[in-house]
mmCIF file with all atom_site columns, C-alpha atoms in Angstrom:
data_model
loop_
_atom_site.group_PDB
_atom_site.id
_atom_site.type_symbol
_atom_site.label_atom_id
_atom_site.label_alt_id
_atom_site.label_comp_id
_atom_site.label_asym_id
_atom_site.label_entity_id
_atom_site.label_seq_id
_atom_site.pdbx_PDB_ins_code
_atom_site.Cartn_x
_atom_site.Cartn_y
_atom_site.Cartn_z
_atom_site.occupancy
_atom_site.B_iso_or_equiv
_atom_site.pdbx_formal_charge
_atom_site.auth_seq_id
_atom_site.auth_comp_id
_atom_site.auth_asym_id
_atom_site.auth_atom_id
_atom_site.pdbx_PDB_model_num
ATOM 1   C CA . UNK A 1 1   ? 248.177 11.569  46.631 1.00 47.00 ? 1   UNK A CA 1
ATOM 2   C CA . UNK A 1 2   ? 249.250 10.911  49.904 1.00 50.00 ? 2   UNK A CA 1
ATOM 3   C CA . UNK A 1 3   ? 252.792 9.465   50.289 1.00 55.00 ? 3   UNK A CA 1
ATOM 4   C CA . UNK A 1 4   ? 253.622 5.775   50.964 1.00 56.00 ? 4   UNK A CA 1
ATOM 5   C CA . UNK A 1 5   ? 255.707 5.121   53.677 1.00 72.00 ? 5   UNK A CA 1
ATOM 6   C CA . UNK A 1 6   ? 256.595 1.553   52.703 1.00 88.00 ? 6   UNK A CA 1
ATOM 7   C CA . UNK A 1 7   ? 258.191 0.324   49.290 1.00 93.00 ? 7   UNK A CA 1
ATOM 8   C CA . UNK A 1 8   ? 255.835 -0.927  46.534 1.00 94.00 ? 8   UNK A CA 1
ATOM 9   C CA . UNK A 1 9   ? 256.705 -4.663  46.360 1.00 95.00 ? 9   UNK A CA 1
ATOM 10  C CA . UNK A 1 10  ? 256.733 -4.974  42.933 1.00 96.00 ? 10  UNK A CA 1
ATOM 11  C CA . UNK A 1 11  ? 257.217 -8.978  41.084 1.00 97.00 ? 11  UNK A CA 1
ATOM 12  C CA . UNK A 1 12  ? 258.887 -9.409  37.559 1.00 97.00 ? 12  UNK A CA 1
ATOM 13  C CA . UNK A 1 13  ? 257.342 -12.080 35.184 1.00 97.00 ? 13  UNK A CA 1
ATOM 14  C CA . UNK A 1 14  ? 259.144 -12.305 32.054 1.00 95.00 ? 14  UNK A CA 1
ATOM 15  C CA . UNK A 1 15  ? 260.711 -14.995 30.346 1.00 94.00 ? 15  UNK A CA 1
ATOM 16  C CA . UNK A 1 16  ? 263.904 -12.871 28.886 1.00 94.00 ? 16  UNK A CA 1
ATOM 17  C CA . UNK A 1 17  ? 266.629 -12.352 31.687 1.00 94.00 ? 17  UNK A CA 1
ATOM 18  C CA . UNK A 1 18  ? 267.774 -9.321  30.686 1.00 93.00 ? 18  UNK A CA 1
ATOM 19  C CA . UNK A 1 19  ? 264.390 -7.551  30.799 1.00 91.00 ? 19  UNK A CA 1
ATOM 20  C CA . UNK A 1 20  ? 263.914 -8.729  34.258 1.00 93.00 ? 20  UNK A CA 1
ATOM 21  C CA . UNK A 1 21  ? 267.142 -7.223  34.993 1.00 94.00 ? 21  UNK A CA 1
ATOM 22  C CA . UNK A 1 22  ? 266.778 -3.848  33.504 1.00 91.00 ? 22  UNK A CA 1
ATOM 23  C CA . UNK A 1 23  ? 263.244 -3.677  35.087 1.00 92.00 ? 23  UNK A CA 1
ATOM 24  C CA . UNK A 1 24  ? 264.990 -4.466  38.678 1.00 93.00 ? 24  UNK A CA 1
ATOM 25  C CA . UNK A 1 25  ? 267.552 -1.374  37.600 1.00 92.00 ? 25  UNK A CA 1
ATOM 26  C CA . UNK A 1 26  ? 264.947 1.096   36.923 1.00 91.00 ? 26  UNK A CA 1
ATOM 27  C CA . UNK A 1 27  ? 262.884 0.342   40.051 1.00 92.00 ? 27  UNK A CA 1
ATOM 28  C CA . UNK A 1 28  ? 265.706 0.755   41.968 1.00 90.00 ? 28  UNK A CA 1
ATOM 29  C CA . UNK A 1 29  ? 266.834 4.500   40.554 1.00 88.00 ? 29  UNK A CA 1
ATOM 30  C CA . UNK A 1 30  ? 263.062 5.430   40.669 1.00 84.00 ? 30  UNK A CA 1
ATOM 31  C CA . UNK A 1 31  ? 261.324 5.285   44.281 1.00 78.00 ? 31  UNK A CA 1
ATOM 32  C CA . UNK A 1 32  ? 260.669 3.136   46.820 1.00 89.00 ? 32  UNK A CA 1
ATOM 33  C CA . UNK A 1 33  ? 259.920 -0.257  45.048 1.00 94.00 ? 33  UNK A CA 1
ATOM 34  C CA . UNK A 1 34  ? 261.157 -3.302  46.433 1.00 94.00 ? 34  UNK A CA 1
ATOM 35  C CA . UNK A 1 35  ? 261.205 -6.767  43.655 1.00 95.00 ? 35  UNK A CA 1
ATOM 36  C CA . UNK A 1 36  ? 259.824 -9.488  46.019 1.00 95.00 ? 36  UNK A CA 1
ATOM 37  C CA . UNK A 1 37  ? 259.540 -11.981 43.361 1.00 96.00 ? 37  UNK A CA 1
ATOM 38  C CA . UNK A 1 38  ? 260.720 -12.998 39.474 1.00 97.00 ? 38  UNK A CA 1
ATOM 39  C CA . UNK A 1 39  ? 259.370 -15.488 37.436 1.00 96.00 ? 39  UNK A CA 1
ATOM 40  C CA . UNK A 1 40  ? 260.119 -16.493 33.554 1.00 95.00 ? 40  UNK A CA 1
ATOM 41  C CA . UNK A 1 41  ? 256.840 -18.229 32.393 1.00 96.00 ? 41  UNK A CA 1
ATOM 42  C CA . UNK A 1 42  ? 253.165 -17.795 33.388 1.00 95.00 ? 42  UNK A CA 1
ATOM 43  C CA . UNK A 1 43  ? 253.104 -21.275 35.321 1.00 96.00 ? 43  UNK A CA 1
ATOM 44  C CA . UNK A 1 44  ? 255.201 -19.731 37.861 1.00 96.00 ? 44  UNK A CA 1
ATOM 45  C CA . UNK A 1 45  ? 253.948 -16.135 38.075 1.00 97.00 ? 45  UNK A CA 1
ATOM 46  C CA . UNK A 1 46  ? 250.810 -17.596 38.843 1.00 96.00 ? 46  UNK A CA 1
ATOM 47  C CA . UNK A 1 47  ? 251.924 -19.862 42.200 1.00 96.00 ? 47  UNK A CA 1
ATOM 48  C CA . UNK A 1 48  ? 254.587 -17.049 43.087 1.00 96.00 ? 48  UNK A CA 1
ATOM 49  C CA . UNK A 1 49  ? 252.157 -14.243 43.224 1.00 96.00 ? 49  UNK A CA 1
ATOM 50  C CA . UNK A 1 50  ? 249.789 -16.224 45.396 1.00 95.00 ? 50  UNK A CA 1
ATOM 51  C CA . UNK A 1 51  ? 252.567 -16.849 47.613 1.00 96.00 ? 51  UNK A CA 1
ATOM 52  C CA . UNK A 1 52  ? 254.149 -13.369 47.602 1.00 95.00 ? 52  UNK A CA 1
ATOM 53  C CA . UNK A 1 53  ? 250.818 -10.631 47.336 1.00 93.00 ? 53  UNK A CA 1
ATOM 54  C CA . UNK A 1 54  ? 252.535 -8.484  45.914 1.00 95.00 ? 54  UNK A CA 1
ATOM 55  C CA . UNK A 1 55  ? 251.043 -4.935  45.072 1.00 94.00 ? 55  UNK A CA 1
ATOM 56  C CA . UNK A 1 56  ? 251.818 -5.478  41.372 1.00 96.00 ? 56  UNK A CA 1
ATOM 57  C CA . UNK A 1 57  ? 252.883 -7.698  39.522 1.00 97.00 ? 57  UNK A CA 1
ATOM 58  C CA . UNK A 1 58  ? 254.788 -6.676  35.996 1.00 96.00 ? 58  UNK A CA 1
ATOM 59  C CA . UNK A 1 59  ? 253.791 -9.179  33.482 1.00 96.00 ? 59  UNK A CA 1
ATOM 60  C CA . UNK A 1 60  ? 255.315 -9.749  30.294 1.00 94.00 ? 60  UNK A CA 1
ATOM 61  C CA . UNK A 1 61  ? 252.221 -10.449 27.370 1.00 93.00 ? 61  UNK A CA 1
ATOM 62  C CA . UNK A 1 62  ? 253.985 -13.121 25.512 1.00 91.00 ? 62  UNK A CA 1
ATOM 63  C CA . UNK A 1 63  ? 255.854 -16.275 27.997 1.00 90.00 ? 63  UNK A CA 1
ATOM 64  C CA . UNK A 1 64  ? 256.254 -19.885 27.546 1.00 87.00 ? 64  UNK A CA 1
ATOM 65  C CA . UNK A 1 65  ? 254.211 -22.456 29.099 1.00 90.00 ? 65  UNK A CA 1
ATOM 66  C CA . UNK A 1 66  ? 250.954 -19.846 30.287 1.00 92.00 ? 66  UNK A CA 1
ATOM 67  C CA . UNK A 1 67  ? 250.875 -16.334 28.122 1.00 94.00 ? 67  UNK A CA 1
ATOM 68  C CA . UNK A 1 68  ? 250.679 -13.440 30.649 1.00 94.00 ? 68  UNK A CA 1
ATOM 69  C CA . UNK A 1 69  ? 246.958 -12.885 29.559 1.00 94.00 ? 69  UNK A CA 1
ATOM 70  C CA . UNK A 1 70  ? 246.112 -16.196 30.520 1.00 95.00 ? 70  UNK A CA 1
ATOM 71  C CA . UNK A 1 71  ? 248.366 -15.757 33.721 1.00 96.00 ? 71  UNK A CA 1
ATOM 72  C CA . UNK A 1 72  ? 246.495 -12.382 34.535 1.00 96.00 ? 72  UNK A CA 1
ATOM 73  C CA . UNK A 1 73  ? 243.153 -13.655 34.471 1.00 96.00 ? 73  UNK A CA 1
ATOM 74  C CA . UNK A 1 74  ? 244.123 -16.730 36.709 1.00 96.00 ? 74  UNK A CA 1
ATOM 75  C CA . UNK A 1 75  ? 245.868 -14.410 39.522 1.00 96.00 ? 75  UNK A CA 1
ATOM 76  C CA . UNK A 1 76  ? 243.174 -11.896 39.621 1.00 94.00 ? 76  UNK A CA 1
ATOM 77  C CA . UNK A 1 77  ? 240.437 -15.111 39.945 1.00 93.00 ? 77  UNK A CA 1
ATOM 78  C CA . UNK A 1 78  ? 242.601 -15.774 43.152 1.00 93.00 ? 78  UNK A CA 1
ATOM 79  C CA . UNK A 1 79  ? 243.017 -12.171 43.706 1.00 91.00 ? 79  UNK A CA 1
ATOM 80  C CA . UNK A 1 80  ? 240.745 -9.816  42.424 1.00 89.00 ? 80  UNK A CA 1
ATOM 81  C CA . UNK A 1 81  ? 242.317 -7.025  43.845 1.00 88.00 ? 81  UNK A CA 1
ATOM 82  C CA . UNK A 1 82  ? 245.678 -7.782  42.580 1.00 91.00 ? 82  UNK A CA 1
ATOM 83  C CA . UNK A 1 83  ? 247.722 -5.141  40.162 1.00 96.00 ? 83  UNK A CA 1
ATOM 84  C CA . UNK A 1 84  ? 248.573 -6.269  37.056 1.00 96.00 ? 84  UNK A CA 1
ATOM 85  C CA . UNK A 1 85  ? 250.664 -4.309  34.250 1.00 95.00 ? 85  UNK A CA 1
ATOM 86  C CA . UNK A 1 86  ? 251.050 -6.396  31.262 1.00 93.00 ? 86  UNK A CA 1
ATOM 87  C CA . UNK A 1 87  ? 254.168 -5.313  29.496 1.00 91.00 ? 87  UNK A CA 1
ATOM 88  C CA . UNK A 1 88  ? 254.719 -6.092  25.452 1.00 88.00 ? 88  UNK A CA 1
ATOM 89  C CA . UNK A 1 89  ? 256.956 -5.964  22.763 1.00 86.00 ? 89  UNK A CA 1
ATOM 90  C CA . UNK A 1 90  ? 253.236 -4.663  20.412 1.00 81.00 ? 90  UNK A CA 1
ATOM 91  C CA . UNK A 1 91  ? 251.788 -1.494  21.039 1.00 75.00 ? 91  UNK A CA 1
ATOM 92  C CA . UNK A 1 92  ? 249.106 -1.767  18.913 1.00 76.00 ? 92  UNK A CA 1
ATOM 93  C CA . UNK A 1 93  ? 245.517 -1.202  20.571 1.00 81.00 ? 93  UNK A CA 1
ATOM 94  C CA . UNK A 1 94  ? 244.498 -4.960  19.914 1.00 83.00 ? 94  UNK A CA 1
ATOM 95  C CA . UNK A 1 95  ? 246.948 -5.580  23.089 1.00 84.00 ? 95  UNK A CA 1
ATOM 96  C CA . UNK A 1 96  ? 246.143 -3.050  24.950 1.00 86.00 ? 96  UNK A CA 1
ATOM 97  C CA . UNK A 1 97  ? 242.456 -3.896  24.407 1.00 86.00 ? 97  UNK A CA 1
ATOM 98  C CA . UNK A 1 98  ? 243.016 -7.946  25.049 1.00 88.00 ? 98  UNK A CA 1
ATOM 99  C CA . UNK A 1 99  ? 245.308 -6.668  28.259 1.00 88.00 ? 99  UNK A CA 1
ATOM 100 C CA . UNK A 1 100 ? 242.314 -4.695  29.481 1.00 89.00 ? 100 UNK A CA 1
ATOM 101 C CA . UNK A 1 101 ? 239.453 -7.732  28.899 1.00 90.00 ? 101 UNK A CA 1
ATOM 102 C CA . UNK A 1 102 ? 241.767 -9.908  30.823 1.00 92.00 ? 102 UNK A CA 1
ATOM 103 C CA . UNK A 1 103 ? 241.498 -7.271  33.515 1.00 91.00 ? 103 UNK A CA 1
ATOM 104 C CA . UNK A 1 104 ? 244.844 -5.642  33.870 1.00 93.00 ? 104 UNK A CA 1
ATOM 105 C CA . UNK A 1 105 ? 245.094 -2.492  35.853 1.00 93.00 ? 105 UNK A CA 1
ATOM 106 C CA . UNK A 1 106 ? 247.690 -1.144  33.069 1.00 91.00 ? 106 UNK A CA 1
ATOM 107 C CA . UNK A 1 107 ? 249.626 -1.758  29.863 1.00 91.00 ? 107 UNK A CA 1
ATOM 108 C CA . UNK A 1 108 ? 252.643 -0.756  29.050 1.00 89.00 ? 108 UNK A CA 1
ATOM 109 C CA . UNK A 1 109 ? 255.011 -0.824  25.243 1.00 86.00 ? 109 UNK A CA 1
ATOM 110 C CA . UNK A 1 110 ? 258.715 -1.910  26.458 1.00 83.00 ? 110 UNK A CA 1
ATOM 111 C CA . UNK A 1 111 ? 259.688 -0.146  23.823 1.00 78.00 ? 111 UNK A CA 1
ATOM 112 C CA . UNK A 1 112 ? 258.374 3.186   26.355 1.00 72.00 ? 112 UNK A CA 1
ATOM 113 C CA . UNK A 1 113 ? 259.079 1.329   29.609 1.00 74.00 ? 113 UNK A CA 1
ATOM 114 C CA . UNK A 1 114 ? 262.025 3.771   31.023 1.00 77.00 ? 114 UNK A CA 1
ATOM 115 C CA . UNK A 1 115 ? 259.820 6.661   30.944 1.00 75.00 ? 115 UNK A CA 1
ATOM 116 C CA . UNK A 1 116 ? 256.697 5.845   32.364 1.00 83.00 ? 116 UNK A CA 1
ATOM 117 C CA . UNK A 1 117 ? 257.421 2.525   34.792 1.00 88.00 ? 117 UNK A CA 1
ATOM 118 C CA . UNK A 1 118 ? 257.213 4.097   37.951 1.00 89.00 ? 118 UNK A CA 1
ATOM 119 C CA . UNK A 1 119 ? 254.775 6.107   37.252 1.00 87.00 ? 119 UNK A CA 1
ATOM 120 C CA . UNK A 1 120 ? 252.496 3.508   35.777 1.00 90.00 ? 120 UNK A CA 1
ATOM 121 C CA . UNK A 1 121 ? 252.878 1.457   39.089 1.00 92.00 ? 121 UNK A CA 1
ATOM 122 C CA . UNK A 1 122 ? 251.986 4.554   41.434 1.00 90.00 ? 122 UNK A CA 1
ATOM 123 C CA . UNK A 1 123 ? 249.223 4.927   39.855 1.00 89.00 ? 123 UNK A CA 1
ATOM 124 C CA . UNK A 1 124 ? 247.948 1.437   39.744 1.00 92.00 ? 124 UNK A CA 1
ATOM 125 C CA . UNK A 1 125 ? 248.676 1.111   43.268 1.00 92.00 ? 125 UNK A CA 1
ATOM 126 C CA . UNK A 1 126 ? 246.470 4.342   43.996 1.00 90.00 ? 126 UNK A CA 1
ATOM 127 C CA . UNK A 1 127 ? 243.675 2.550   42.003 1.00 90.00 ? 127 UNK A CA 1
ATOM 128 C CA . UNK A 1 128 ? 244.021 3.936   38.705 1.00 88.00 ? 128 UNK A CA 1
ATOM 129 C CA . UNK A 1 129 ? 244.257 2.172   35.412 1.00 88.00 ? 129 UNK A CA 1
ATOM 130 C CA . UNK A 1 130 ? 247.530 3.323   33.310 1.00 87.00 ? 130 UNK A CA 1
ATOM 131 C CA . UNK A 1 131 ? 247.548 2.432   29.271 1.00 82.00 ? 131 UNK A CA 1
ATOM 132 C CA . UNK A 1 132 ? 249.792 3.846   27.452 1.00 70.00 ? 132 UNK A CA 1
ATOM 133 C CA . UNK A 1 133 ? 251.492 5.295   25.463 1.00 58.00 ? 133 UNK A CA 1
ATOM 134 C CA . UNK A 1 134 ? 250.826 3.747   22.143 1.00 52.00 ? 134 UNK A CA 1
ATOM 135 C CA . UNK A 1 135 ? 251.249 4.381   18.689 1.00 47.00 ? 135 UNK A CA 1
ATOM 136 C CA . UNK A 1 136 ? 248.568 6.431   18.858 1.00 44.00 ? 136 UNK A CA 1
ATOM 137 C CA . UNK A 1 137 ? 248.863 10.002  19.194 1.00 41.00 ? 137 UNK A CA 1
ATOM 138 C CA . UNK A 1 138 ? 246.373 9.829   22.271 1.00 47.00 ? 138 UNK A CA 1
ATOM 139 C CA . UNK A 1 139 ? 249.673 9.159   24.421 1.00 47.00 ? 139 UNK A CA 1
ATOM 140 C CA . UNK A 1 140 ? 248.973 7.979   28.009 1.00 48.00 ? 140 UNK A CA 1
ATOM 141 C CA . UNK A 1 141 ? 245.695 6.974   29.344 1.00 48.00 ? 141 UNK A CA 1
ATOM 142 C CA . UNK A 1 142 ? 244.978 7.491   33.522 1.00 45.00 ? 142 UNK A CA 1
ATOM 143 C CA . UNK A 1 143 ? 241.642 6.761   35.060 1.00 44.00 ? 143 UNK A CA 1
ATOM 144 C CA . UNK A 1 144 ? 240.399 6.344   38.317 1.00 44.00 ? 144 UNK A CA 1
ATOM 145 C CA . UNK A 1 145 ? 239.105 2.679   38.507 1.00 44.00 ? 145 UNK A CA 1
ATOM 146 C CA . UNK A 1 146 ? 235.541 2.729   41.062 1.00 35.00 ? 146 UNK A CA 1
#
């Protein structure tokens, strides 16, 4: 891995307030991410992240207006090589398999968010997909995407 000299620009899509709020806090104890952007529906994540590029985009599965599936698959027909990590109140491999066919780079419980956000978004930026963990005893899932 070879170290990053500028921040990650990270954006927030999430229609809850206070999620976008803790997921600004933990960014900021845990490297050099930068938030560039927030949005609360799909509608908007989808105009702000062709506006802002930025190197991921945190995506929240379930959102008024466009679902972050839905939003996912739009930005990455504008962007193919955008990073998306769908975030979601389920863990159950149904969403992690529809976050995958809608072709996000990761997937992440918020239930598990705390431990494994950072992480998840250094890896996605060095071209690896990050799912997990689940409910399954499998636990975290890290492959090189080629």
């Amino acid at each position: 891995m070879t170290a990053r000299k500028k921040p990650i620009k990270v954006m927030l899509v999430d229609d809850h307030l206070v999620v976008r709020q803790s997921l600004r806090e933990l960014l900021k104890s845990n490297g050099p991410f930068a938030v560039v952007g927030e949005a609360q529906n799909g509608r908007d994540a989808v105009a702000l992240a062709a506006k802002l590029s930025p190197d991921v985009i945190l995506m929240d599965i379930s959102m008024p207006l466009l679902n972050g599936l839905d939003a996912t698959r739009e930005i990455l027909g504008a962007n193919p090589a955008a990073k998306v990590i769908i975030l979601s109140a389920y863990d159950d491999d149904a969403y992690v398999a529809s976050a995958s066919l809608a072709g996000a780079a990761g997937f992440l419980a918020k239930q598990n968010f705390s431990e494994t956000l950072a992480q998840a978004i250094r890896d996605v930026v060095e071209g690896c997909a990050f799912f997990g963990p689940t409910k399954r005893p499998k636990g975290t899932v890290r492959l090189k995407v080629i």
